[in-house]
C-alpha atoms as an extended CHARMM CRD file, in Angstrom:
* protein
*
       272  EXT
         1         1  MET       CA             29.6080000000      -23.0240000000       14.8420000000  PROA      1               0.0000000000
         2         2  GLY       CA             28.2790000000      -26.7970000000       14.6370000000  PROA      2               0.0000000000
         3         3  ARG       CA             24.8730000000      -26.1000000000       15.2180000000  PROA      3               0.0000000000
         4         4  THR       CA             22.1370000000      -26.8490000000       12.7790000000  PROA      4               0.0000000000
         5         5  LEU       CA             19.7230000000      -24.6210000000       11.7150000000  PROA      5               0.0000000000
         6         6  GLU       CA             16.8380000000      -26.5220000000       13.6860000000  PROA      6               0.0000000000
         7         7  GLU       CA             18.9260000000      -25.8040000000       17.1850000000  PROA      7               0.0000000000
         8         8  LEU       CA             19.3480000000      -22.3560000000       15.9110000000  PROA      8               0.0000000000
         9         9  ASN       CA             15.5990000000      -21.5690000000       15.6110000000  PROA      9               0.0000000000
        10        10  VAL       CA             16.2150000000      -19.8990000000       12.1850000000  PROA      10              0.0000000000
        11        11  ALA       CA             13.1660000000      -18.3940000000       10.4690000000  PROA      11              0.0000000000
        12        12  PRO       CA             11.3020000000      -20.7920000000        8.1620000000  PROA      12              0.0000000000
        13        13  GLN       CA             11.7800000000      -18.9610000000        5.1440000000  PROA      13              0.0000000000
        14        14  VAL       CA             15.4410000000      -18.5680000000        5.5320000000  PROA      14              0.0000000000
        15        15  THR       CA             16.0170000000      -22.1490000000        6.1700000000  PROA      15              0.0000000000
        16        16  ARG       CA             14.0560000000      -22.9130000000        2.9570000000  PROA      16              0.0000000000
        17        17  ALA       CA             16.5230000000      -20.1950000000        1.1350000000  PROA      17              0.0000000000
        18        18  LEU       CA             19.5940000000      -21.8750000000        2.7940000000  PROA      18              0.0000000000
        19        19  LEU       CA             18.5920000000      -25.3320000000        1.7350000000  PROA      19              0.0000000000
        20        20  THR       CA             17.8370000000      -24.6890000000       -1.7800000000  PROA      20              0.0000000000
        21        21  GLN       CA             20.3010000000      -26.1050000000       -4.6470000000  PROA      21              0.0000000000
        22        22  GLN       CA             19.1990000000      -23.0720000000       -6.9150000000  PROA      22              0.0000000000
        23        23  GLU       CA             21.3330000000      -19.8660000000       -7.2310000000  PROA      23              0.0000000000
        24        24  GLU       CA             19.5880000000      -16.8940000000       -5.6340000000  PROA      24              0.0000000000
        25        25  ALA       CA             20.4540000000      -13.3790000000       -5.9680000000  PROA      25              0.0000000000
        26        26  ASP       CA             19.3760000000      -10.5170000000       -4.1330000000  PROA      26              0.0000000000
        27        27  ARG       CA             16.0490000000      -11.8240000000       -2.8150000000  PROA      27              0.0000000000
        28        28  GLN       CA             14.4100000000       -9.9310000000       -0.0460000000  PROA      28              0.0000000000
        29        29  PHE       CA             13.2780000000      -11.2660000000        3.2650000000  PROA      29              0.0000000000
        30        30  LEU       CA             11.0690000000       -9.6370000000        6.1780000000  PROA      30              0.0000000000
        31        31  ILE       CA             12.3890000000      -11.0620000000        9.2530000000  PROA      31              0.0000000000
        32        32  GLY       CA             11.1800000000       -9.3100000000       12.8220000000  PROA      32              0.0000000000
        33        33  GLU       CA             11.2820000000       -5.8340000000       11.8980000000  PROA      33              0.0000000000
        34        34  ARG       CA             14.4540000000       -5.7890000000        9.3170000000  PROA      34              0.0000000000
        35        35  VAL       CA             14.5180000000       -6.0710000000        5.6910000000  PROA      35              0.0000000000
        36        36  LEU       CA             17.3610000000       -8.4650000000        4.3900000000  PROA      36              0.0000000000
        37        37  VAL       CA             18.6620000000       -9.1770000000        1.1360000000  PROA      37              0.0000000000
        38        38  PHE       CA             19.8960000000      -12.5960000000        0.4150000000  PROA      38              0.0000000000
        39        39  ASN       CA             22.4640000000      -13.8380000000       -1.8530000000  PROA      39              0.0000000000
        40        40  ARG       CA             23.3250000000      -17.5680000000       -2.3560000000  PROA      40              0.0000000000
        41        41  MET       CA             26.0260000000      -18.8780000000       -4.5910000000  PROA      41              0.0000000000
        42        42  PRO       CA             26.4690000000      -22.8030000000       -4.8770000000  PROA      42              0.0000000000
        43        43  ILE       CA             30.6000000000      -23.8920000000       -4.8010000000  PROA      43              0.0000000000
        44        44  SER       CA             31.7860000000      -26.3630000000       -6.7820000000  PROA      44              0.0000000000
        45        45  ARG       CA             35.3360000000      -28.1270000000       -8.0370000000  PROA      45              0.0000000000
        46        46  GLY       CA             34.6000000000      -30.2140000000      -10.8270000000  PROA      46              0.0000000000
        47        47  GLU       CA             31.9380000000      -32.0850000000      -10.2390000000  PROA      47              0.0000000000
        48        48  ARG       CA             32.1790000000      -32.2110000000       -6.8210000000  PROA      48              0.0000000000
        49        49  ASP       CA             29.7210000000      -30.0990000000       -4.8480000000  PROA      49              0.0000000000
        50        50  LEU       CA             31.8030000000      -28.0470000000       -2.1530000000  PROA      50              0.0000000000
        51        51  GLY       CA             28.4410000000      -26.4400000000       -0.1300000000  PROA      51              0.0000000000
        52        52  SER       CA             27.7560000000      -23.1050000000       -0.8650000000  PROA      52              0.0000000000
        53        53  VAL       CA             28.3590000000      -19.1230000000       -0.0490000000  PROA      53              0.0000000000
        54        54  THR       CA             25.4390000000      -17.3030000000        1.4370000000  PROA      54              0.0000000000
        55        55  THR       CA             25.2610000000      -13.5680000000        2.3070000000  PROA      55              0.0000000000
        56        56  PHE       CA             22.7220000000      -11.4920000000        3.9100000000  PROA      56              0.0000000000
        57        57  ARG       CA             22.2840000000       -7.3790000000        3.9640000000  PROA      57              0.0000000000
        58        58  ASP       CA             20.6090000000       -5.5250000000        5.9660000000  PROA      58              0.0000000000
        59        59  ARG       CA             18.4790000000       -3.0600000000        3.9400000000  PROA      59              0.0000000000
        60        60  THR       CA             16.1140000000       -1.9670000000        6.3560000000  PROA      60              0.0000000000
        61        61  GLU       CA             16.8840000000        2.0710000000        6.2450000000  PROA      61              0.0000000000
        62        62  LEU       CA             17.2750000000        1.8090000000        2.5640000000  PROA      62              0.0000000000
        63        63  SER       CA             13.6230000000        0.3860000000        2.6520000000  PROA      63              0.0000000000
        64        64  ARG       CA             12.1160000000        3.1350000000        4.6070000000  PROA      64              0.0000000000
        65        65  LEU       CA             13.9540000000        5.7500000000        2.6620000000  PROA      65              0.0000000000
        66        66  GLU       CA             11.9950000000        4.0840000000       -0.5660000000  PROA      66              0.0000000000
        67        67  GLN       CA              9.0350000000        4.3160000000        1.4770000000  PROA      67              0.0000000000
        68        68  GLU       CA              9.6070000000        8.0850000000        2.0250000000  PROA      68              0.0000000000
        69        69  LEU       CA             10.3100000000        8.6920000000       -1.7550000000  PROA      69              0.0000000000
        70        70  GLY       CA              7.2820000000        6.4380000000       -2.5400000000  PROA      70              0.0000000000
        71        71  ASN       CA              5.4050000000        8.9990000000       -0.3970000000  PROA      71              0.0000000000
        72        72  THR       CA              6.9660000000       11.9900000000       -2.1100000000  PROA      72              0.0000000000
        73        73  LYS       CA              6.3230000000       10.1370000000       -5.4680000000  PROA      73              0.0000000000
        74        74  ALA       CA              2.1900000000        9.7740000000       -4.3170000000  PROA      74              0.0000000000
        75        75  THR       CA              2.4050000000       13.6950000000       -3.7940000000  PROA      75              0.0000000000
        76        76  SER       CA              3.9590000000       14.1600000000       -7.3310000000  PROA      76              0.0000000000
        77        77  ASP       CA              1.5710000000       12.0000000000       -8.8670000000  PROA      77              0.0000000000
        78        78  MET       CA             -1.1990000000       13.5640000000       -7.0050000000  PROA      78              0.0000000000
        79        79  LEU       CA             -0.2420000000       17.1700000000       -8.2380000000  PROA      79              0.0000000000
        80        80  ARG       CA              0.3090000000       15.8740000000      -11.8270000000  PROA      80              0.0000000000
        81        81  ALA       CA             -3.2250000000       13.9770000000      -11.6740000000  PROA      81              0.0000000000
        82        82  GLN       CA             -4.7870000000       17.3300000000      -10.6420000000  PROA      82              0.0000000000
        83        83  THR       CA             -2.8270000000       19.4070000000      -13.2520000000  PROA      83              0.0000000000
        84        84  HSD       CA             -4.3620000000       17.1320000000      -16.0180000000  PROA      84              0.0000000000
        85        85  GLU       CA             -7.5630000000       17.1570000000      -14.6590000000  PROA      85              0.0000000000
        86        86  PHE       CA             -7.9650000000       20.9590000000      -14.1410000000  PROA      86              0.0000000000
        87        87  ALA       CA             -6.6010000000       21.3560000000      -18.0100000000  PROA      87              0.0000000000
        88        88  ASN       CA             -9.2070000000       19.0390000000      -18.9830000000  PROA      88              0.0000000000
        89        89  GLN       CA            -11.8680000000       21.0010000000      -17.0450000000  PROA      89              0.0000000000
        90        90  LEU       CA            -10.7080000000       24.4200000000      -18.5210000000  PROA      90              0.0000000000
        91        91  HSD       CA            -10.8990000000       22.9390000000      -22.0440000000  PROA      91              0.0000000000
        92        92  ALA       CA            -14.3790000000       21.8940000000      -21.3270000000  PROA      92              0.0000000000
        93        93  ILE       CA            -15.2550000000       25.4060000000      -19.9640000000  PROA      93              0.0000000000
        94        94  SER       CA            -13.6870000000       26.8700000000      -23.0890000000  PROA      94              0.0000000000
        95        95  GLY       CA            -15.3880000000       25.2040000000      -25.3780000000  PROA      95              0.0000000000
        96        96  LEU       CA            -19.0010000000       25.6010000000      -23.6340000000  PROA      96              0.0000000000
        97        97  ILE       CA            -17.8370000000       29.5240000000      -23.7060000000  PROA      97              0.0000000000
        98        98  LYS       CA            -17.2050000000       29.3520000000      -27.7500000000  PROA      98              0.0000000000
        99        99  LEU       CA            -20.7230000000       27.7780000000      -27.8130000000  PROA      99              0.0000000000
       100       100  GLU       CA            -22.2800000000       30.7200000000      -25.7480000000  PROA      100             0.0000000000
       101       101  GLU       CA            -23.7080000000       27.9520000000      -23.5500000000  PROA      101             0.0000000000
       102       102  TYR       CA            -23.3140000000       30.2030000000      -20.5540000000  PROA      102             0.0000000000
       103       103  GLY       CA            -25.8850000000       28.2640000000      -18.2900000000  PROA      103             0.0000000000
       104       104  GLU       CA            -24.0640000000       24.7990000000      -18.8370000000  PROA      104             0.0000000000
       105       105  VAL       CA            -20.9390000000       26.7260000000      -18.1140000000  PROA      105             0.0000000000
       106       106  GLU       CA            -22.3470000000       27.7670000000      -14.7500000000  PROA      106             0.0000000000
       107       107  ARG       CA            -23.7600000000       24.3450000000      -14.0040000000  PROA      107             0.0000000000
       108       108  PHE       CA            -20.3530000000       22.5350000000      -15.0990000000  PROA      108             0.0000000000
       109       109  ILE       CA            -18.3090000000       24.8820000000      -12.6530000000  PROA      109             0.0000000000
       110       110  GLU       CA            -20.6670000000       24.1420000000       -9.7700000000  PROA      110             0.0000000000
       111       111  GLY       CA            -20.6110000000       20.6020000000      -10.3820000000  PROA      111             0.0000000000
       112       112  VAL       CA            -16.5800000000       20.2400000000      -10.2080000000  PROA      112             0.0000000000
       113       113  SER       CA            -16.4530000000       22.5760000000       -7.1000000000  PROA      113             0.0000000000
       114       114  LEU       CA            -19.1290000000       20.4690000000       -5.3400000000  PROA      114             0.0000000000
       115       115  SER       CA            -17.1150000000       17.1440000000       -6.2740000000  PROA      115             0.0000000000
       116       116  ARG       CA            -13.5370000000       18.7050000000       -5.2440000000  PROA      116             0.0000000000
       117       117  SER       CA            -14.9720000000       20.4130000000       -2.2130000000  PROA      117             0.0000000000
       118       118  GLN       CA            -16.9140000000       16.9350000000       -0.8670000000  PROA      118             0.0000000000
       119       119  LEU       CA            -13.6530000000       15.0370000000       -0.6160000000  PROA      119             0.0000000000
       120       120  PHE       CA            -11.6310000000       17.8250000000        0.8730000000  PROA      120             0.0000000000
       121       121  ASP       CA            -14.1420000000       18.7500000000        3.0420000000  PROA      121             0.0000000000
       122       122  SER       CA            -14.8790000000       15.0070000000        4.1060000000  PROA      122             0.0000000000
       123       123  VAL       CA            -11.2360000000       14.4610000000        4.9550000000  PROA      123             0.0000000000
       124       124  SER       CA            -10.5790000000       17.9970000000        6.6380000000  PROA      124             0.0000000000
       125       125  THR       CA            -13.6550000000       17.5150000000        9.0060000000  PROA      125             0.0000000000
       126       126  SER       CA            -13.1660000000       13.6190000000        9.7760000000  PROA      126             0.0000000000
       127       127  ILE       CA             -9.4260000000       13.6040000000        9.8520000000  PROA      127             0.0000000000
       128       128  GLU       CA             -7.2380000000       15.8320000000       12.2510000000  PROA      128             0.0000000000
       129       129  ASP       CA             -3.9960000000       14.2080000000       11.6750000000  PROA      129             0.0000000000
       130       130  PRO       CA             -2.3180000000       16.1160000000        8.6940000000  PROA      130             0.0000000000
       131       131  THR       CA             -0.1520000000       13.3290000000        7.4900000000  PROA      131             0.0000000000
       132       132  VAL       CA             -2.9450000000       10.8690000000        7.1260000000  PROA      132             0.0000000000
       133       133  ALA       CA             -5.3010000000       13.6610000000        5.5490000000  PROA      133             0.0000000000
       134       134  ALA       CA             -2.9240000000       14.2800000000        3.0370000000  PROA      134             0.0000000000
       135       135  LEU       CA             -1.9580000000       10.7970000000        1.8580000000  PROA      135             0.0000000000
       136       136  LEU       CA             -6.0980000000       10.3860000000        1.5080000000  PROA      136             0.0000000000
       137       137  ILE       CA             -6.2430000000       13.3740000000       -0.7970000000  PROA      137             0.0000000000
       138       138  ALA       CA             -3.3140000000       12.0290000000       -2.3850000000  PROA      138             0.0000000000
       139       139  LYS       CA             -4.5200000000        8.5390000000       -3.0940000000  PROA      139             0.0000000000
       140       140  ALA       CA             -7.9490000000        9.7750000000       -3.8240000000  PROA      140             0.0000000000
       141       141  SER       CA             -6.2900000000       12.0830000000       -6.6430000000  PROA      141             0.0000000000
       142       142  VAL       CA             -4.3070000000        9.2210000000       -8.2520000000  PROA      142             0.0000000000
       143       143  ALA       CA             -7.7010000000        6.8460000000       -8.1670000000  PROA      143             0.0000000000
       144       144  SER       CA             -9.2040000000        9.6160000000       -9.9270000000  PROA      144             0.0000000000
       145       145  GLU       CA             -6.7350000000        9.7020000000      -12.7590000000  PROA      145             0.0000000000
       146       146  ARG       CA             -7.3950000000        6.0060000000      -13.1200000000  PROA      146             0.0000000000
       147       147  GLY       CA            -11.2590000000        6.4110000000      -13.1470000000  PROA      147             0.0000000000
       148       148  ILE       CA            -11.3950000000        4.9890000000       -9.4050000000  PROA      148             0.0000000000
       149       149  GLN       CA            -13.6610000000        6.3370000000       -7.1030000000  PROA      149             0.0000000000
       150       150  LEU       CA            -12.3210000000        6.4520000000       -3.6060000000  PROA      150             0.0000000000
       151       151  GLU       CA            -14.3550000000        8.1070000000       -0.5110000000  PROA      151             0.0000000000
       152       152  LEU       CA            -13.9610000000        8.2180000000        3.1070000000  PROA      152             0.0000000000
       153       153  ASN       CA            -16.8720000000        6.6220000000        4.7640000000  PROA      153             0.0000000000
       154       154  GLU       CA            -18.5380000000        9.7290000000        6.4150000000  PROA      154             0.0000000000
       155       155  GLU       CA            -18.4920000000        8.2010000000        9.6920000000  PROA      155             0.0000000000
       156       156  SER       CA            -14.7150000000        8.1320000000        9.9710000000  PROA      156             0.0000000000
       157       157  ARG       CA            -13.2460000000        9.9930000000       12.6600000000  PROA      157             0.0000000000
       158       158  LEU       CA             -9.1620000000       10.0710000000       13.1890000000  PROA      158             0.0000000000
       159       159  SER       CA             -7.6730000000       12.8740000000       15.7220000000  PROA      159             0.0000000000
       160       160  ARG       CA             -4.1470000000       14.0840000000       15.4210000000  PROA      160             0.0000000000
       161       161  CYS       CA             -1.5270000000       11.5290000000       16.1150000000  PROA      161             0.0000000000
       162       162  GLU       CA              2.1170000000       11.4460000000       17.6400000000  PROA      162             0.0000000000
       163       163  ASP       CA              4.2960000000       11.3730000000       14.6570000000  PROA      163             0.0000000000
       164       164  ALA       CA              5.8620000000        7.5980000000       14.9370000000  PROA      164             0.0000000000
       165       165  LEU       CA              2.1930000000        6.8110000000       15.0080000000  PROA      165             0.0000000000
       166       166  ALA       CA              0.9980000000        8.9000000000       12.0210000000  PROA      166             0.0000000000
       167       167  ARG       CA              3.9290000000        7.6130000000       10.4220000000  PROA      167             0.0000000000
       168       168  ASP       CA              2.9870000000        3.9990000000       10.7330000000  PROA      168             0.0000000000
       169       169  LEU       CA             -0.8920000000        4.9870000000       10.0470000000  PROA      169             0.0000000000
       170       170  THR       CA              0.3280000000        6.3530000000        6.5840000000  PROA      170             0.0000000000
       171       171  THR       CA              2.3630000000        2.8240000000        6.0260000000  PROA      171             0.0000000000
       172       172  VAL       CA             -0.8100000000        0.7130000000        6.8120000000  PROA      172             0.0000000000
       173       173  VAL       CA             -3.3510000000        3.1460000000        5.0070000000  PROA      173             0.0000000000
       174       174  GLY       CA             -1.2790000000        3.6460000000        1.9520000000  PROA      174             0.0000000000
       175       175  ASN       CA             -0.3440000000       -0.2590000000        1.5680000000  PROA      175             0.0000000000
       176       176  LEU       CA             -3.6150000000       -1.3250000000        2.0420000000  PROA      176             0.0000000000
       177       177  THR       CA             -5.1560000000        1.7880000000       -0.3720000000  PROA      177             0.0000000000
       178       178  ASP       CA             -2.3260000000        0.8000000000       -2.9610000000  PROA      178             0.0000000000
       179       179  ASN       CA             -3.6450000000       -2.7310000000       -2.7810000000  PROA      179             0.0000000000
       180       180  ALA       CA             -7.2360000000       -1.9940000000       -3.3240000000  PROA      180             0.0000000000
       181       181  ILE       CA             -6.2840000000        0.2920000000       -6.2080000000  PROA      181             0.0000000000
       182       182  GLU       CA             -4.3610000000       -2.3280000000       -8.1120000000  PROA      182             0.0000000000
       183       183  ALA       CA             -7.1560000000       -4.8140000000       -7.4410000000  PROA      183             0.0000000000
       184       184  VAL       CA            -10.1520000000       -2.7050000000       -9.2850000000  PROA      184             0.0000000000
       185       185  THR       CA             -7.6930000000       -0.6260000000      -11.4910000000  PROA      185             0.0000000000
       186       186  GLN       CA             -9.0590000000       -3.2730000000      -14.8940000000  PROA      186             0.0000000000
       187       187  ILE       CA            -12.8790000000       -3.0810000000      -13.9990000000  PROA      187             0.0000000000
       188       188  ARG       CA            -15.6740000000       -0.9130000000      -14.3970000000  PROA      188             0.0000000000
       189       189  ASP       CA            -17.4420000000        1.6010000000      -11.9560000000  PROA      189             0.0000000000
       190       190  ALA       CA            -14.2220000000        0.8190000000       -9.6890000000  PROA      190             0.0000000000
       191       191  HSD       CA            -14.9180000000        1.9250000000       -6.2520000000  PROA      191             0.0000000000
       192       192  ILE       CA            -13.0270000000        1.7640000000       -2.9500000000  PROA      192             0.0000000000
       193       193  GLN       CA            -14.2950000000        2.7620000000        0.4070000000  PROA      193             0.0000000000
       194       194  ILE       CA            -12.0270000000        3.7920000000        3.4380000000  PROA      194             0.0000000000
       195       195  THR       CA            -13.1350000000        3.9510000000        6.8990000000  PROA      195             0.0000000000
       196       196  ILE       CA            -11.1410000000        4.9650000000        9.9260000000  PROA      196             0.0000000000
       197       197  GLU       CA            -12.4740000000        4.6310000000       13.3850000000  PROA      197             0.0000000000
       198       198  ASP       CA            -10.5890000000        6.3570000000       16.2970000000  PROA      198             0.0000000000
       199       199  THR       CA            -11.6480000000        4.8830000000       19.9960000000  PROA      199             0.0000000000
       200       200  ASP       CA             -9.8060000000        5.3700000000       23.2850000000  PROA      200             0.0000000000
       201       201  SER       CA             -8.0540000000        2.3900000000       23.0460000000  PROA      201             0.0000000000
       202       202  GLN       CA             -7.4580000000        1.6200000000       19.0600000000  PROA      202             0.0000000000
       203       203  ILE       CA             -7.5040000000        2.7520000000       15.7740000000  PROA      203             0.0000000000
       204       204  ALA       CA             -9.4910000000        0.5220000000       13.4500000000  PROA      204             0.0000000000
       205       205  ILE       CA             -9.0790000000        0.6430000000        9.4480000000  PROA      205             0.0000000000
       206       206  THR       CA            -11.0350000000       -0.7100000000        6.8900000000  PROA      206             0.0000000000
       207       207  VAL       CA            -10.5320000000       -0.6000000000        3.2620000000  PROA      207             0.0000000000
       208       208  ALA       CA            -13.0430000000       -1.9900000000        0.9250000000  PROA      208             0.0000000000
       209       209  ASP       CA            -13.2290000000       -2.5520000000       -2.8800000000  PROA      209             0.0000000000
       210       210  ASN       CA            -15.8950000000       -4.0100000000       -5.4310000000  PROA      210             0.0000000000
       211       211  GLY       CA            -12.9550000000       -6.0550000000       -7.2620000000  PROA      211             0.0000000000
       212       212  PRO       CA            -12.7550000000       -9.7510000000       -8.2830000000  PROA      212             0.0000000000
       213       213  GLY       CA            -12.0690000000      -10.3830000000       -4.3560000000  PROA      213             0.0000000000
       214       214  ILE       CA             -9.1630000000      -12.8370000000       -3.2330000000  PROA      214             0.0000000000
       215       215  ASP       CA             -9.0640000000      -16.5810000000       -4.0610000000  PROA      215             0.0000000000
       216       216  ASP       CA             -9.8460000000      -18.6520000000       -1.1570000000  PROA      216             0.0000000000
       217       217  GLY       CA             -6.8570000000      -20.6690000000       -1.7990000000  PROA      217             0.0000000000
       218       218  VAL       CA             -4.3590000000      -17.8560000000       -0.8380000000  PROA      218             0.0000000000
       219       219  ILE       CA             -6.7470000000      -15.5950000000        1.3230000000  PROA      219             0.0000000000
       220       220  GLU       CA             -4.2950000000      -16.9760000000        4.5580000000  PROA      220             0.0000000000
       221       221  GLU       CA             -1.2360000000      -16.4740000000        2.8050000000  PROA      221             0.0000000000
       222       222  ILE       CA             -1.4970000000      -13.0410000000        1.4420000000  PROA      222             0.0000000000
       223       223  PHE       CA              0.1690000000      -11.2980000000        4.5300000000  PROA      223             0.0000000000
       224       224  ALA       CA              3.1330000000      -13.5220000000        4.1300000000  PROA      224             0.0000000000
       225       225  GLN       CA              6.4110000000      -11.4420000000        3.1060000000  PROA      225             0.0000000000
       226       226  GLY       CA              7.1290000000      -11.7350000000       -0.4960000000  PROA      226             0.0000000000
       227       227  PHE       CA              3.4980000000      -13.0620000000       -1.3430000000  PROA      227             0.0000000000
       228       228  SER       CA              1.9690000000      -11.6290000000       -4.4450000000  PROA      228             0.0000000000
       229       229  THR       CA             -0.3370000000      -12.2210000000       -7.1030000000  PROA      229             0.0000000000
       230       230  LYS       CA              1.3580000000      -10.0150000000       -9.5490000000  PROA      230             0.0000000000
       231       231  ASP       CA              4.6750000000      -10.9960000000      -11.4080000000  PROA      231             0.0000000000
       232       232  HSD       CA              7.2890000000      -11.7390000000       -8.8640000000  PROA      232             0.0000000000
       233       233  HSD       CA             10.0450000000      -10.4520000000      -10.9040000000  PROA      233             0.0000000000
       234       234  ALA       CA              8.6290000000       -6.9570000000      -11.6350000000  PROA      234             0.0000000000
       235       235  ALA       CA             10.4520000000       -4.0430000000      -10.1590000000  PROA      235             0.0000000000
       236       236  GLY       CA              9.9550000000       -2.3600000000       -6.5460000000  PROA      236             0.0000000000
       237       237  GLY       CA              9.8410000000       -5.9100000000       -4.5420000000  PROA      237             0.0000000000
       238       238  ARG       CA              6.6100000000       -7.3070000000       -5.0190000000  PROA      238             0.0000000000
       239       239  GLY       CA              4.8120000000       -8.4100000000       -1.6600000000  PROA      239             0.0000000000
       240       240  PHE       CA              5.4810000000       -6.7090000000        0.6930000000  PROA      240             0.0000000000
       241       241  GLY       CA              3.0730000000       -4.0540000000        1.4260000000  PROA      241             0.0000000000
       242       242  LEU       CA              0.5420000000       -6.2830000000        3.2380000000  PROA      242             0.0000000000
       243       243  ALA       CA              3.6120000000       -7.8670000000        5.0900000000  PROA      243             0.0000000000
       244       244  LEU       CA              4.9590000000       -4.6920000000        6.0040000000  PROA      244             0.0000000000
       245       245  ALA       CA              0.9370000000       -3.7150000000        7.0760000000  PROA      245             0.0000000000
       246       246  ARG       CA              0.4880000000       -6.4340000000        9.1950000000  PROA      246             0.0000000000
       247       247  LEU       CA              3.8130000000       -6.0150000000       11.0000000000  PROA      247             0.0000000000
       248       248  VAL       CA              3.2260000000       -2.4780000000       11.9150000000  PROA      248             0.0000000000
       249       249  CYS       CA             -0.1280000000       -3.4830000000       13.2870000000  PROA      249             0.0000000000
       250       250  GLN       CA              1.3610000000       -6.3340000000       15.4690000000  PROA      250             0.0000000000
       251       251  ARG       CA              4.0750000000       -3.5260000000       16.7770000000  PROA      251             0.0000000000
       252       252  HSD       CA              1.0340000000       -1.6890000000       18.0070000000  PROA      252             0.0000000000
       253       253  GLY       CA             -0.9220000000       -4.6630000000       19.2000000000  PROA      253             0.0000000000
       254       254  GLY       CA             -3.1090000000       -5.0870000000       16.5740000000  PROA      254             0.0000000000
       255       255  ARG       CA             -3.7890000000       -7.3260000000       13.6400000000  PROA      255             0.0000000000
       256       256  VAL       CA             -4.5440000000       -7.0290000000       10.2550000000  PROA      256             0.0000000000
       257       257  MET       CA             -7.0240000000       -9.2750000000        8.4640000000  PROA      257             0.0000000000
       258       258  ALA       CA             -8.6480000000      -10.0530000000        5.0830000000  PROA      258             0.0000000000
       259       259  ARG       CA            -11.9840000000      -11.3710000000        3.7700000000  PROA      259             0.0000000000
       260       260  ASN       CA            -14.3450000000      -11.5930000000        0.5780000000  PROA      260             0.0000000000
       261       261  ASP       CA            -17.4480000000       -9.2500000000        0.7710000000  PROA      261             0.0000000000
       262       262  ASN       CA            -18.7530000000       -8.2320000000       -2.4800000000  PROA      262             0.0000000000
       263       263  GLY       CA            -15.0340000000       -7.8200000000       -3.1340000000  PROA      263             0.0000000000
       264       264  ALA       CA            -11.9280000000       -7.7700000000       -0.5990000000  PROA      264             0.0000000000
       265       265  LEU       CA            -12.2660000000       -6.2780000000        2.6320000000  PROA      265             0.0000000000
       266       266  PHE       CA             -9.0330000000       -5.6470000000        4.5910000000  PROA      266             0.0000000000
       267       267  THR       CA             -9.5460000000       -4.3570000000        8.5360000000  PROA      267             0.0000000000
       268       268  ALA       CA             -6.6060000000       -3.0830000000       10.3000000000  PROA      268             0.0000000000
       269       269  THR       CA             -6.4270000000       -2.3710000000       14.1170000000  PROA      269             0.0000000000
       270       270  LEU       CA             -3.5360000000       -0.2570000000       15.8580000000  PROA      270             0.0000000000
       271       271  ALA       CA             -3.6540000000       -0.2930000000       19.8060000000  PROA      271             0.0000000000
       272       272  LYS       CA             -3.0900000000        3.3960000000       21.2730000000  PROA      272             0.0000000000
């Protein structure tokens, strides 16, 4: 009581929210490692300004639950994509058989098997942690359904991780990959490459896409909580993915950076 926001060293984004003259409803903030929902209601009597009432609700656990549900949705999307892809392949095989193009049937089946096995073999050989491996396969299937080629760099390596680190890795890899998929969805010959390097001291993750890249004017802002190049009124709390990735990296003594290199290139590090 009686102290100013400056004296209390309140986070800058909270200070701006508290001092705004606009009514705010259900605005989210990432403060430290907590996700808070902010509501502000100006109070007046007649033409007299009486101040405002502001509430903050901690929805960190709910956000974690949403992330877990998101992972579940990614798995269901993968299964749906694979079912759709499998149905199309069966139709193609059926048509070739009716045309008595038996040689083409054999070549088609070999091509499908090679394409799928290359991805699975690449992930299973390089990524020993089952949680991260499953996430990569799910993201590749979703990307494939959108016409995007997602590949794991053949030099990638990751040993099995402790449960807590594995969960944090899925947060970083998942958010960076989702960001890349959104960036290249509307372009032709879309391509994403993921590289994971595991050393004695740290894990490094690189996600590169061949999209339009990042505007130079906002490249330093993209990791700020709530920042998004997409419609901020859209459902789902836009603009928290990269902020969460940065938070997880910082918690592990690492960092995440972005630059343009024939598209956007994100590099994240987590110390072991």
